[in-house]
mmCIF file of C-alpha atoms and ligand atoms in Angstrom:
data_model
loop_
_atom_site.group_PDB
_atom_site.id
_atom_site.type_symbol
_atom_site.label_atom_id
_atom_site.label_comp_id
_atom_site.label_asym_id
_atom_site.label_seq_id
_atom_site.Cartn_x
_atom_site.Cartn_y
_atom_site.Cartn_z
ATOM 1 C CA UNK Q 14 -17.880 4.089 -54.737
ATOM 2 C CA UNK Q 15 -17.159 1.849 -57.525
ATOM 3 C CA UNK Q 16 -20.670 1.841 -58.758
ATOM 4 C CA UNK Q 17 -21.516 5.222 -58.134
ATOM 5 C CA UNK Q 18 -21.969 7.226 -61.279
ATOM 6 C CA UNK Q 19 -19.311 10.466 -61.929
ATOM 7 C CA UNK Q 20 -20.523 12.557 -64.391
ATOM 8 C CA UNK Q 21 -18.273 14.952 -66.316
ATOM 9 C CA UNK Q 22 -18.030 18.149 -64.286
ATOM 10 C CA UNK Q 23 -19.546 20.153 -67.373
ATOM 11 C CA UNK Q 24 -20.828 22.960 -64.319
ATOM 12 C CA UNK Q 25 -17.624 24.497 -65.144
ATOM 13 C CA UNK Q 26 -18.671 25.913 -68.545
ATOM 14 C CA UNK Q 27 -21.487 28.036 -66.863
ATOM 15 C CA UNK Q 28 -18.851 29.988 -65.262
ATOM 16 C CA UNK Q 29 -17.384 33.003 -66.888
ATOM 17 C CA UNK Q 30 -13.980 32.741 -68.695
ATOM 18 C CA UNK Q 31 -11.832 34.356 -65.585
ATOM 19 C CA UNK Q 32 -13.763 31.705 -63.127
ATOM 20 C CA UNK Q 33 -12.966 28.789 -65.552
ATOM 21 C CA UNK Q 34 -9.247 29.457 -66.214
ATOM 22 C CA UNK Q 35 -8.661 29.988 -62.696
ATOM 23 C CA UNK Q 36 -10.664 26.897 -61.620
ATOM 24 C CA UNK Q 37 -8.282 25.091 -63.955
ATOM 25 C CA UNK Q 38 -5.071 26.383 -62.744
ATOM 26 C CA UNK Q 39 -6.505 25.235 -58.985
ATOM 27 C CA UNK Q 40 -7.064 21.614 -60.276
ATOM 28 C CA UNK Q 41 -3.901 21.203 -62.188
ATOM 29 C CA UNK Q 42 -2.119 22.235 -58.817
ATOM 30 C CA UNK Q 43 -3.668 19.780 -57.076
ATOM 31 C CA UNK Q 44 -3.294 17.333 -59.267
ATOM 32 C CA UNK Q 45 0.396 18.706 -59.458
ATOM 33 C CA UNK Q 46 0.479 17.419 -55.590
ATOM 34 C CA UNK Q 47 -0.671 14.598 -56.533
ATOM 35 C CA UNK Q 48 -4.313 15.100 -55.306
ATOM 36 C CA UNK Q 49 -6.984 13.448 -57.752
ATOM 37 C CA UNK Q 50 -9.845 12.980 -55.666
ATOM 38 C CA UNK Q 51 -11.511 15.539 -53.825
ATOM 39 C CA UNK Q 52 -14.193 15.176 -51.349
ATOM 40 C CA UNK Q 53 -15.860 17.923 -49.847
ATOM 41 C CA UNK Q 54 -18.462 17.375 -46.996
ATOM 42 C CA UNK Q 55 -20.814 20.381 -46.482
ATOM 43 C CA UNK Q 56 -22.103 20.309 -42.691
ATOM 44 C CA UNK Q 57 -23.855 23.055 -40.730
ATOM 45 C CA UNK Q 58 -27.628 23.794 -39.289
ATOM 46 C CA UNK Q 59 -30.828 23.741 -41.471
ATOM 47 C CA UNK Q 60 -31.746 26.685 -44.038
ATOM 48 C CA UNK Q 61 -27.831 27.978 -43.379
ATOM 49 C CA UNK Q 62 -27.477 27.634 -47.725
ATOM 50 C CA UNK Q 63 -25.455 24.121 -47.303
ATOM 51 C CA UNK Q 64 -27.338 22.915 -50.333
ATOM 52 C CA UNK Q 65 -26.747 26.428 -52.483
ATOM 53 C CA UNK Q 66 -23.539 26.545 -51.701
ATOM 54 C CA UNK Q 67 -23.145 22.625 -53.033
ATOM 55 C CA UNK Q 68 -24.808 23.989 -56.366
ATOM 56 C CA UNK Q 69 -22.516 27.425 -56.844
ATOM 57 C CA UNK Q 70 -19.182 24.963 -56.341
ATOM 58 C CA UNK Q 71 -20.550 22.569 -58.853
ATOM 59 C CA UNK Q 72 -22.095 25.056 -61.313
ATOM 60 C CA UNK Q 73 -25.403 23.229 -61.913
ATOM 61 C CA UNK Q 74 -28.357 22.495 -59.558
ATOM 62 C CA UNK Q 75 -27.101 19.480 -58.550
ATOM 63 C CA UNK Q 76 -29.303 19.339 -55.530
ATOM 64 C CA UNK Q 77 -32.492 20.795 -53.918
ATOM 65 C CA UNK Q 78 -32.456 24.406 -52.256
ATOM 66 C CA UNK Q 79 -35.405 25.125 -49.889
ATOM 67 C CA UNK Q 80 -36.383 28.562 -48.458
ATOM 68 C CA UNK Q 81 -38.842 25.692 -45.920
ATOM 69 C CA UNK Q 82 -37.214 23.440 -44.107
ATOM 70 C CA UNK Q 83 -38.206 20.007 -46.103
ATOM 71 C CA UNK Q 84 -35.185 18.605 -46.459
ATOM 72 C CA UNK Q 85 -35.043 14.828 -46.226
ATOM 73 C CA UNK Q 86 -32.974 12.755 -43.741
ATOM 74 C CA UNK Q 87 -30.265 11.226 -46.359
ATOM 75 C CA UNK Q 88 -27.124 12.990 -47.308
ATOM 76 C CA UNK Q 89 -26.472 13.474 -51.273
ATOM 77 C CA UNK Q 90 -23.281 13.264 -52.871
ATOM 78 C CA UNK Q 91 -22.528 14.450 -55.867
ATOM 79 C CA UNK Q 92 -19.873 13.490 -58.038
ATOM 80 C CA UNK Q 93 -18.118 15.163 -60.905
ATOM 81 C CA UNK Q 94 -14.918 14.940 -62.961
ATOM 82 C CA UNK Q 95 -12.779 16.849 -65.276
ATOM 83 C CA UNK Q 96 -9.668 16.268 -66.787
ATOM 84 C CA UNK Q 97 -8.889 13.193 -64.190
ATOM 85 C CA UNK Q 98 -9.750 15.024 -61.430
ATOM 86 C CA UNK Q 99 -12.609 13.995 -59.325
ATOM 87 C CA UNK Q 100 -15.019 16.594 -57.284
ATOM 88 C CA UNK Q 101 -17.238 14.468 -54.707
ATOM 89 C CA UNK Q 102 -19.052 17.140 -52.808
ATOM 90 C CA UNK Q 103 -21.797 15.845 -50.157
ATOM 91 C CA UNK Q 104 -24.904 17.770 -48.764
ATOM 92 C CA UNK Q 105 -26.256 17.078 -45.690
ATOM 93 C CA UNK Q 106 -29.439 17.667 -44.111
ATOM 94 C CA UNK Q 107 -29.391 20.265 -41.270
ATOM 95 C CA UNK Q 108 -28.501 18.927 -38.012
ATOM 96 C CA UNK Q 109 -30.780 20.643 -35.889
ATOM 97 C CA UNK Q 110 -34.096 19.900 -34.968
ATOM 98 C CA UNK Q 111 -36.800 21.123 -32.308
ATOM 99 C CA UNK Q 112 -33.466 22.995 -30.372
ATOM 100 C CA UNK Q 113 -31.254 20.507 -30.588
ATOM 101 C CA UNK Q 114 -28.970 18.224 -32.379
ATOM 102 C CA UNK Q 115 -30.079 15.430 -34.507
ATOM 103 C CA UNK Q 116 -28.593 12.900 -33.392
ATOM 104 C CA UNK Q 117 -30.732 10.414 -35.917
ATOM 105 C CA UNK Q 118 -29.447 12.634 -38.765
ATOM 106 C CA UNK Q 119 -26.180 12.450 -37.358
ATOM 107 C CA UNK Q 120 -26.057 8.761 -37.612
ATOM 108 C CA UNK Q 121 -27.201 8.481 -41.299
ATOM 109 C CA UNK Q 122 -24.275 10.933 -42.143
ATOM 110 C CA UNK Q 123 -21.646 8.636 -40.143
ATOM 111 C CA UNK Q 124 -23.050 5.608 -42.120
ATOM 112 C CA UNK Q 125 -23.354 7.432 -45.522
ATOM 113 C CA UNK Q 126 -19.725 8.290 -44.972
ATOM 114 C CA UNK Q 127 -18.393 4.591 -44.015
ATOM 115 C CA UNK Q 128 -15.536 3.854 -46.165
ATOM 116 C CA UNK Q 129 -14.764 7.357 -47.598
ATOM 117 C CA UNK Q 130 -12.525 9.838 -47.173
ATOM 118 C CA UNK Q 131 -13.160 13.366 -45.911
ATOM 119 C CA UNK Q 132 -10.514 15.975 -47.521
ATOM 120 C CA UNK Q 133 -12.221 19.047 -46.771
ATOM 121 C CA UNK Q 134 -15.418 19.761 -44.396
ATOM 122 C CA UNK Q 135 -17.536 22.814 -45.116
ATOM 123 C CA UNK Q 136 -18.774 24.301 -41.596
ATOM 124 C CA UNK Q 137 -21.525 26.731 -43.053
ATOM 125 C CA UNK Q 138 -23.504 29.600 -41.369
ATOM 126 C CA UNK Q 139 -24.882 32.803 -42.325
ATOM 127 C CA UNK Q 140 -23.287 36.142 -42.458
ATOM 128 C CA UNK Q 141 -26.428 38.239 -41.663
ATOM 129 C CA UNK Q 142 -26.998 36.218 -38.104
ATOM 130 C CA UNK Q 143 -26.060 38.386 -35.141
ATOM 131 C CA UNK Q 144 -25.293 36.280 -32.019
ATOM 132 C CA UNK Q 145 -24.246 32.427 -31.889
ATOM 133 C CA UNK Q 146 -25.378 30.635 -28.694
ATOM 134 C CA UNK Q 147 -24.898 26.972 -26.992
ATOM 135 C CA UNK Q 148 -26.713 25.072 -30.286
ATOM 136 C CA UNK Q 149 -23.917 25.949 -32.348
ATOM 137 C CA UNK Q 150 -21.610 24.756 -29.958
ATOM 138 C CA UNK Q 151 -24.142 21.546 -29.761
ATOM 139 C CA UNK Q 152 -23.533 21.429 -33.894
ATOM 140 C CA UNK Q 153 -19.796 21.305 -33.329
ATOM 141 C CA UNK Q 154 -19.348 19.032 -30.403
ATOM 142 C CA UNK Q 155 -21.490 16.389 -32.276
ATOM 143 C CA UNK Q 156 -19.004 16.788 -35.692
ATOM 144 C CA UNK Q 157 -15.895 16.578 -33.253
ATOM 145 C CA UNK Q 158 -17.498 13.783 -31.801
ATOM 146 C CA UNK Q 159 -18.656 11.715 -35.275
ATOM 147 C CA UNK Q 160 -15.148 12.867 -36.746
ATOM 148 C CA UNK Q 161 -12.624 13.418 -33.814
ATOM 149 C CA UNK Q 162 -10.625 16.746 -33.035
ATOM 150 C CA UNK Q 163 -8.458 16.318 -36.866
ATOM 151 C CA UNK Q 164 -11.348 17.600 -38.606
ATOM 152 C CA UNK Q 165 -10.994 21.254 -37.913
ATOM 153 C CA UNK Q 166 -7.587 21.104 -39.368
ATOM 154 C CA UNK Q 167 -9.238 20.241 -42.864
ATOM 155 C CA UNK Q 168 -12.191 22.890 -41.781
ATOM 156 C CA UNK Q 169 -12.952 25.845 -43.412
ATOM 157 C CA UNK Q 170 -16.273 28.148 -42.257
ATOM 158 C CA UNK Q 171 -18.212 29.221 -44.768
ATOM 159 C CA UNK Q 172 -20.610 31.984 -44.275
ATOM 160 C CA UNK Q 173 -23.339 32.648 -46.943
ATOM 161 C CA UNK Q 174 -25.462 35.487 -47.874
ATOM 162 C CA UNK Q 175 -22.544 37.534 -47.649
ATOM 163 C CA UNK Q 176 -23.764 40.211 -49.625
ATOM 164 C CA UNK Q 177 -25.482 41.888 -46.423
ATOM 165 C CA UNK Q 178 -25.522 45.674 -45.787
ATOM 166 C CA UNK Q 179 -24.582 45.691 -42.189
ATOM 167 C CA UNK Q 180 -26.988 47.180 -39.272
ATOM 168 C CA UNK Q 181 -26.158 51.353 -38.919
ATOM 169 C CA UNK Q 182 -22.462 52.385 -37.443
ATOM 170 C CA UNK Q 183 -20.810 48.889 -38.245
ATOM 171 C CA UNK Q 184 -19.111 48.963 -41.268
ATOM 172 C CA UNK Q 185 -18.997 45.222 -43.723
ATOM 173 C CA UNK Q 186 -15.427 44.393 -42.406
ATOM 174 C CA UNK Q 187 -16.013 45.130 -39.048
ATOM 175 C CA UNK Q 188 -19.064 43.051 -39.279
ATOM 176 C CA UNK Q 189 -17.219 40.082 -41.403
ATOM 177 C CA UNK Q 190 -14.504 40.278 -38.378
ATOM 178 C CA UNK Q 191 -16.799 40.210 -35.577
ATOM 179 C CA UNK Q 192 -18.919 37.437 -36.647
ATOM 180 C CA UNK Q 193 -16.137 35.386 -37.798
ATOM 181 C CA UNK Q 194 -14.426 35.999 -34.444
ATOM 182 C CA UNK Q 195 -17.797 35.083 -32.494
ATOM 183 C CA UNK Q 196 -18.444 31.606 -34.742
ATOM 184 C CA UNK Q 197 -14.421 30.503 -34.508
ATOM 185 C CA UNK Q 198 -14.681 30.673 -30.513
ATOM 186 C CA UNK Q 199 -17.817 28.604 -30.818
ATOM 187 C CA UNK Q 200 -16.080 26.276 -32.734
ATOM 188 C CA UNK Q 201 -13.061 26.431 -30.641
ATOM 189 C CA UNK Q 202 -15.190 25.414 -27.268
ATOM 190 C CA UNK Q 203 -17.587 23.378 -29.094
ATOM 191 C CA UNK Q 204 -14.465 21.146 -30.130
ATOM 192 C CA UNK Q 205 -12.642 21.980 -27.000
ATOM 193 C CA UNK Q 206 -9.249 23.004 -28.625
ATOM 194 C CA UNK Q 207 -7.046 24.723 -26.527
ATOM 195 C CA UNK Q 208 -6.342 28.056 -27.136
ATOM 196 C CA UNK Q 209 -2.783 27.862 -28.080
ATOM 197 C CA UNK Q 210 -3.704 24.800 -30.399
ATOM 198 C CA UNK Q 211 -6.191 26.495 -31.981
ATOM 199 C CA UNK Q 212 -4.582 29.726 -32.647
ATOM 200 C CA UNK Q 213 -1.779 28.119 -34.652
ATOM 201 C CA UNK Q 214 -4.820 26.078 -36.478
ATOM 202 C CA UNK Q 215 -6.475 29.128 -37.992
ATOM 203 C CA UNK Q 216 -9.478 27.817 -39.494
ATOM 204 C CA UNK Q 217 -9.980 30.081 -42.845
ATOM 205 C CA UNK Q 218 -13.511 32.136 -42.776
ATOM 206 C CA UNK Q 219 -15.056 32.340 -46.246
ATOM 207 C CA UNK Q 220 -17.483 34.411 -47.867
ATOM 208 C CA UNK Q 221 -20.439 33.357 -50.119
ATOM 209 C CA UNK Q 222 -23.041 34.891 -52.035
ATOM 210 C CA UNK Q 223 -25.442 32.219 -53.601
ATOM 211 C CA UNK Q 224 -27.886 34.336 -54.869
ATOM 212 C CA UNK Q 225 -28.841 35.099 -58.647
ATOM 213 C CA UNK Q 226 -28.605 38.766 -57.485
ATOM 214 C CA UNK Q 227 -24.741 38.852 -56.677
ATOM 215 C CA UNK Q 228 -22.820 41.491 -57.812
ATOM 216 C CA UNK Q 229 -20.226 40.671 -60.338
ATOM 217 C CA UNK Q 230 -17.344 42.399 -61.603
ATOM 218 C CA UNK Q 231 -16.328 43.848 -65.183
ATOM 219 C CA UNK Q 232 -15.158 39.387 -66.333
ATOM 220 C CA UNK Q 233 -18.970 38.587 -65.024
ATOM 221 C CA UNK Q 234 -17.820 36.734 -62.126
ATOM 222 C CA UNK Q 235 -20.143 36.697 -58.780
ATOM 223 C CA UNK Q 236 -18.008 39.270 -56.286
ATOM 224 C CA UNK Q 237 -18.439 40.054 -52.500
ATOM 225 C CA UNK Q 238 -19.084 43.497 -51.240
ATOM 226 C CA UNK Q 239 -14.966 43.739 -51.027
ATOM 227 C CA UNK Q 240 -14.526 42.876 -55.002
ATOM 228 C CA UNK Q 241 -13.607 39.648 -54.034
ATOM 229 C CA UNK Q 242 -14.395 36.466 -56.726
ATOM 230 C CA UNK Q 243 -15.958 34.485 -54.120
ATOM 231 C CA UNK Q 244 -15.799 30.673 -55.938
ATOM 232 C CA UNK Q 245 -12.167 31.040 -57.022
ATOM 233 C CA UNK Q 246 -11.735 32.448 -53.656
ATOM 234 C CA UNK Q 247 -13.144 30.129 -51.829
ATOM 235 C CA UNK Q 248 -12.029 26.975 -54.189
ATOM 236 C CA UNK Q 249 -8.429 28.886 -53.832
ATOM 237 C CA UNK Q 250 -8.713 28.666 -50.081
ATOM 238 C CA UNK Q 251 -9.757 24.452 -49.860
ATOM 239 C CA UNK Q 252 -6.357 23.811 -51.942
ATOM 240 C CA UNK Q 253 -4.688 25.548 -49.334
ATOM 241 C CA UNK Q 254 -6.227 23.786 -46.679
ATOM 242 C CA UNK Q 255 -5.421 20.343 -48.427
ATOM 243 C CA UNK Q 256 -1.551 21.399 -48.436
ATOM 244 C CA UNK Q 257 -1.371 22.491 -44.609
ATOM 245 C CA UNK Q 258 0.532 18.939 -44.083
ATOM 246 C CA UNK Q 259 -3.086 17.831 -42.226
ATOM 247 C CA UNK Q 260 -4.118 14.528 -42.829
ATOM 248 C CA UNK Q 261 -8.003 13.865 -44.310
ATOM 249 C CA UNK Q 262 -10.136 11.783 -42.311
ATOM 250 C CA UNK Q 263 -10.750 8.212 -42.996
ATOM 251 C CA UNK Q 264 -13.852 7.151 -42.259
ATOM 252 C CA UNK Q 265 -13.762 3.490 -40.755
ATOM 253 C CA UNK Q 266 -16.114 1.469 -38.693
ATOM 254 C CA UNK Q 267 -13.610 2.178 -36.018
ATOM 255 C CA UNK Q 268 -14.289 5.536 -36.268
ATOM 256 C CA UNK Q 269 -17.997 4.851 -36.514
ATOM 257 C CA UNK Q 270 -18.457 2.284 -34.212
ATOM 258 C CA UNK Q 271 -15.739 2.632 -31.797
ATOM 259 C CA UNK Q 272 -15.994 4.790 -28.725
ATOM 260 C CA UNK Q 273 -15.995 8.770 -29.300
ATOM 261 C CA UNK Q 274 -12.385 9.588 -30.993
ATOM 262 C CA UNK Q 275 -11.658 11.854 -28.666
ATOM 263 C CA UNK Q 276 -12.349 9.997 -25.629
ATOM 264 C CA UNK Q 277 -10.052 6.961 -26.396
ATOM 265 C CA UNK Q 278 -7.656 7.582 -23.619
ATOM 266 C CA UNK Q 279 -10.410 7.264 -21.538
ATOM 267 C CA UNK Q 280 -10.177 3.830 -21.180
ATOM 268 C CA UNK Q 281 -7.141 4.258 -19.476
ATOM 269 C CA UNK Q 282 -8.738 6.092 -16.919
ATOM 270 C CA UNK Q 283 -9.379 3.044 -14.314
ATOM 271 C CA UNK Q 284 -5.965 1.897 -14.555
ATOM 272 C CA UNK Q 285 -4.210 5.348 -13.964
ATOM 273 C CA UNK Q 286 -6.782 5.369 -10.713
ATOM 274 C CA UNK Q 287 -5.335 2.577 -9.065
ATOM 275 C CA UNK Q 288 -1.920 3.131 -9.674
ATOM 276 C CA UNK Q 289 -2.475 6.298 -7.763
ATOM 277 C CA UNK Q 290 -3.769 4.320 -5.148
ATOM 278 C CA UNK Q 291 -1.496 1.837 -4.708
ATOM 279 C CA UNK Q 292 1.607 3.918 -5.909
ATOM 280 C CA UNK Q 293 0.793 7.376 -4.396
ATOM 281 C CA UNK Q 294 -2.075 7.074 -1.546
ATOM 282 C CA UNK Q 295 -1.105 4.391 0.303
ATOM 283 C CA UNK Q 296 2.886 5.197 0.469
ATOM 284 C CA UNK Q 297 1.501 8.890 2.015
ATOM 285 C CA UNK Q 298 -0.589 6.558 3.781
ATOM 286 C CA UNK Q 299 2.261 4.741 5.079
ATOM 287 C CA UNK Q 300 4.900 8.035 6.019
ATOM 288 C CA UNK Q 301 1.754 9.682 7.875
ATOM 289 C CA UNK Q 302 1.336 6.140 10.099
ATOM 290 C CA UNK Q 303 5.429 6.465 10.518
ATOM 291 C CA UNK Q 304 5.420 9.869 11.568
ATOM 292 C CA UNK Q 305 2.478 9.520 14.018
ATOM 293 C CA UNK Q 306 4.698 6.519 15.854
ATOM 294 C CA UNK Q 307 7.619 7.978 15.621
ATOM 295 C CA UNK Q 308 6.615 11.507 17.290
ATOM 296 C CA UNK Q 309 7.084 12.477 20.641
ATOM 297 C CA UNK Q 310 3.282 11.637 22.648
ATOM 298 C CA UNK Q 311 2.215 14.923 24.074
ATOM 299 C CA UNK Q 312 1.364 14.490 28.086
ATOM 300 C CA UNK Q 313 -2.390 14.563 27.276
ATOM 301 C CA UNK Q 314 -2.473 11.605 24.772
ATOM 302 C CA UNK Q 315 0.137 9.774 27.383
ATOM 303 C CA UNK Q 316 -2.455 10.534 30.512
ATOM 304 C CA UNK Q 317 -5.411 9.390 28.435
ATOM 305 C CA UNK Q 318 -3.929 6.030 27.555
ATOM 306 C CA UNK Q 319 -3.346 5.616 31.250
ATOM 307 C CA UNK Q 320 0.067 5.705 30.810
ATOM 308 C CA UNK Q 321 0.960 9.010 32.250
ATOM 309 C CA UNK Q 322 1.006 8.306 35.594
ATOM 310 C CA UNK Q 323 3.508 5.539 34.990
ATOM 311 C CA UNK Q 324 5.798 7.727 33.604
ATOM 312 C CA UNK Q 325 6.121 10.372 36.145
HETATM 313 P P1 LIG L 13 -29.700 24.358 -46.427
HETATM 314 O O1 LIG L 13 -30.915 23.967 -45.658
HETATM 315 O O2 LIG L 13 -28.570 24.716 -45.485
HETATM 316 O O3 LIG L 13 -29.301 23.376 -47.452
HETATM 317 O O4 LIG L 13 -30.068 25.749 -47.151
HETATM 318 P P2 LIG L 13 -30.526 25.984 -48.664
HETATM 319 O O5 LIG L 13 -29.354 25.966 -49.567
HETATM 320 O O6 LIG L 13 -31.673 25.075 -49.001
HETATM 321 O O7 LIG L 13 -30.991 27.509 -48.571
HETATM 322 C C1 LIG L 13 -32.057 27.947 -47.738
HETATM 323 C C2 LIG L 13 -32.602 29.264 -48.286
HETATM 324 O O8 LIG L 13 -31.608 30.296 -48.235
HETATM 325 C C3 LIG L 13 -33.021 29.171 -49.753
HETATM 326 O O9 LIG L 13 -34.183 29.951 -49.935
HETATM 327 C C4 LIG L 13 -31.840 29.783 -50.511
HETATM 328 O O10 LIG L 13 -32.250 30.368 -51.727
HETATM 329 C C5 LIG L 13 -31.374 30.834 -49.532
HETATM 330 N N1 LIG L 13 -29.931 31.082 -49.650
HETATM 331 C C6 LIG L 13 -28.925 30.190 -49.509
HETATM 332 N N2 LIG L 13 -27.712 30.777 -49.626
HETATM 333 C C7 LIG L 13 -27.949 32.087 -49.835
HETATM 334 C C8 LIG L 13 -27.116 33.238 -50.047
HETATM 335 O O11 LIG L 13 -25.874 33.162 -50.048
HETATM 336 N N3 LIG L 13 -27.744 34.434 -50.246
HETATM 337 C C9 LIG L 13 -29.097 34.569 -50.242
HETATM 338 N N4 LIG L 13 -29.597 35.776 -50.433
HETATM 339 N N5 LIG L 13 -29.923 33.512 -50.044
HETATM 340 C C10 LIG L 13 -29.369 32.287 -49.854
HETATM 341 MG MG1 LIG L 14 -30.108 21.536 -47.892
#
């Protein structure tokens, strides 16, 4: 990362006054925790507004937004800094393709992320979509997989075009709560958390509104339907994510290489079978044979071994 060139995060300027100041206060209490570096990965399904959403955060258009879907294979990372704080944000392409996961595009991103650190992964999806289905669960099996289970403690969702006016009878926070509630259970099966676990994870839900046409409030600053400042809202949100007590993922060729991070105890697997067999099968093995020659031989069994007529 050495080589790689940071430019000064002069984004920030394009933001009104009320955005900048509280930008700055965010920074300076991470920096206050001793957090300097930054690194935000942006993941989610083609044509979601993964790349948008890279540009709003950053303030400039840092990379390429496409209504088509003609985005390349690599993942971008852009790097900026400000005041010794560094912002490394990456874009990825969408991991979908033909109805299923990319698992070609999923390899570049493991490879483009050998040797860095993930602090903060950006799960995005649309508001305005109505139903999720067994893709999206596809989507977050193969990022629990690449990353293991830890990620979705340093996960936020992030749903964009959130300035939708929802169908008739459902009102924008019923909406907000239903759809949130429909995408965390994907992600909750998709990474197969336990329910308990998961609950006492709460992965944040945030809203977005990339477009030009966003509302904004009386300082000029982009607002949700709510009167919410989505960026320092949603910039507000990854700080507290970063100071759960979670630890970011380091991404090693271990992690790359070695066998799926969740499945390590696998291995074990073989070795736990035959000490059931030789610990647990054959000693029930063994009391059923004592029992049987122990037990009092009913007439029948006697007189078909020829030995009843001894007997009697
Ligand atoms: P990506 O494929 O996930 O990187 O998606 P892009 O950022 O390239 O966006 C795809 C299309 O959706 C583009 O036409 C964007 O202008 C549009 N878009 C992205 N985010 C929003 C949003 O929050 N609101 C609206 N109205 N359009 C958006
Ligand atoms: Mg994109």
């Amino acid at each position: 990362m050495a080589s790689q060139l940071i430019r000064e995060w002069s984004g920030i300027q394009q933001f009104p006054l009320a955005t900048q100041t509280k930008l700055l206060e965010l920074l300076a209490k991470l920096k206050h925790e001793n957090v300097t570096t930054l690194t935000i990965l942006v993941m989610g399904k083609g044509g979601v507004g993964k790349s948008s959403t890279v540009n709003s955060i950053i303030g400039e258009r840092a990379v390429a937004v496409s209504a088509f879907q003609s985005e390349g294979l690599r993942p971008v990372m852009v790097s900026r800094s400000r005041a010794g704080f560094t912002l490394n944000i990456i874009d990825t392409p969408g991991l979908v393709e033909g109805g299923y996961v990319n698992d070609q595009a999923l390899e570049i991103i493991k490879r483009f992320l050998l040797n860095k650190t993930i602090d903060i992964l950006l799960y995005v999806d649309r508001l305005d979509a109505y139903r999720v289905d067994n893709l999206d669960r596809q989507v977050v099996k193969a990022i629990t997989d690449s990353f293991g289970k830890g990620i979705w403690h340093r996960a936020l969702v992030v749903l964009t075009h959130a300035q939708l006016s929802p169908p008739d009878c459902l009102n924008y926070e019923d909406f907000f709560s239903k759809r949130s509630e429909a995408l965390l259970k994907v992600v909750r099966l998709g990474a197969r958390i336990r329910r308990q676990d998961f609950q006492g994870a709460a992965i944040p839900v945030v809203l977005v509104e990339n477009s030009g046409r966003c509302n904004k409030n009386e300082n000029d600053e982009k607002i949700l339907p709510n009167g919410t400042a989505w960026i320092p809202n949603l910039i507000e949100t990854i700080t507290n994510v970063i100071s759960n007590g979670s630890k970011a993922i380091v991404v090693d060729k271990k992690l790359i290489e070695g066998p799926n991070p969740n499945n390590r105890g696998k291995i074990l697997i073989p070795f736990i079978l035959a000490f059931q067999y030789f610990f647990v099968v054959k000693r029930i093995q063994r009391a059923i044979k004592d029992d049987i020659a122990k037990e009092d031989k009913p007439l029948w069994e006697l007189r078909d071994r020829g030995l009843a007529n001894r007997e009697f």
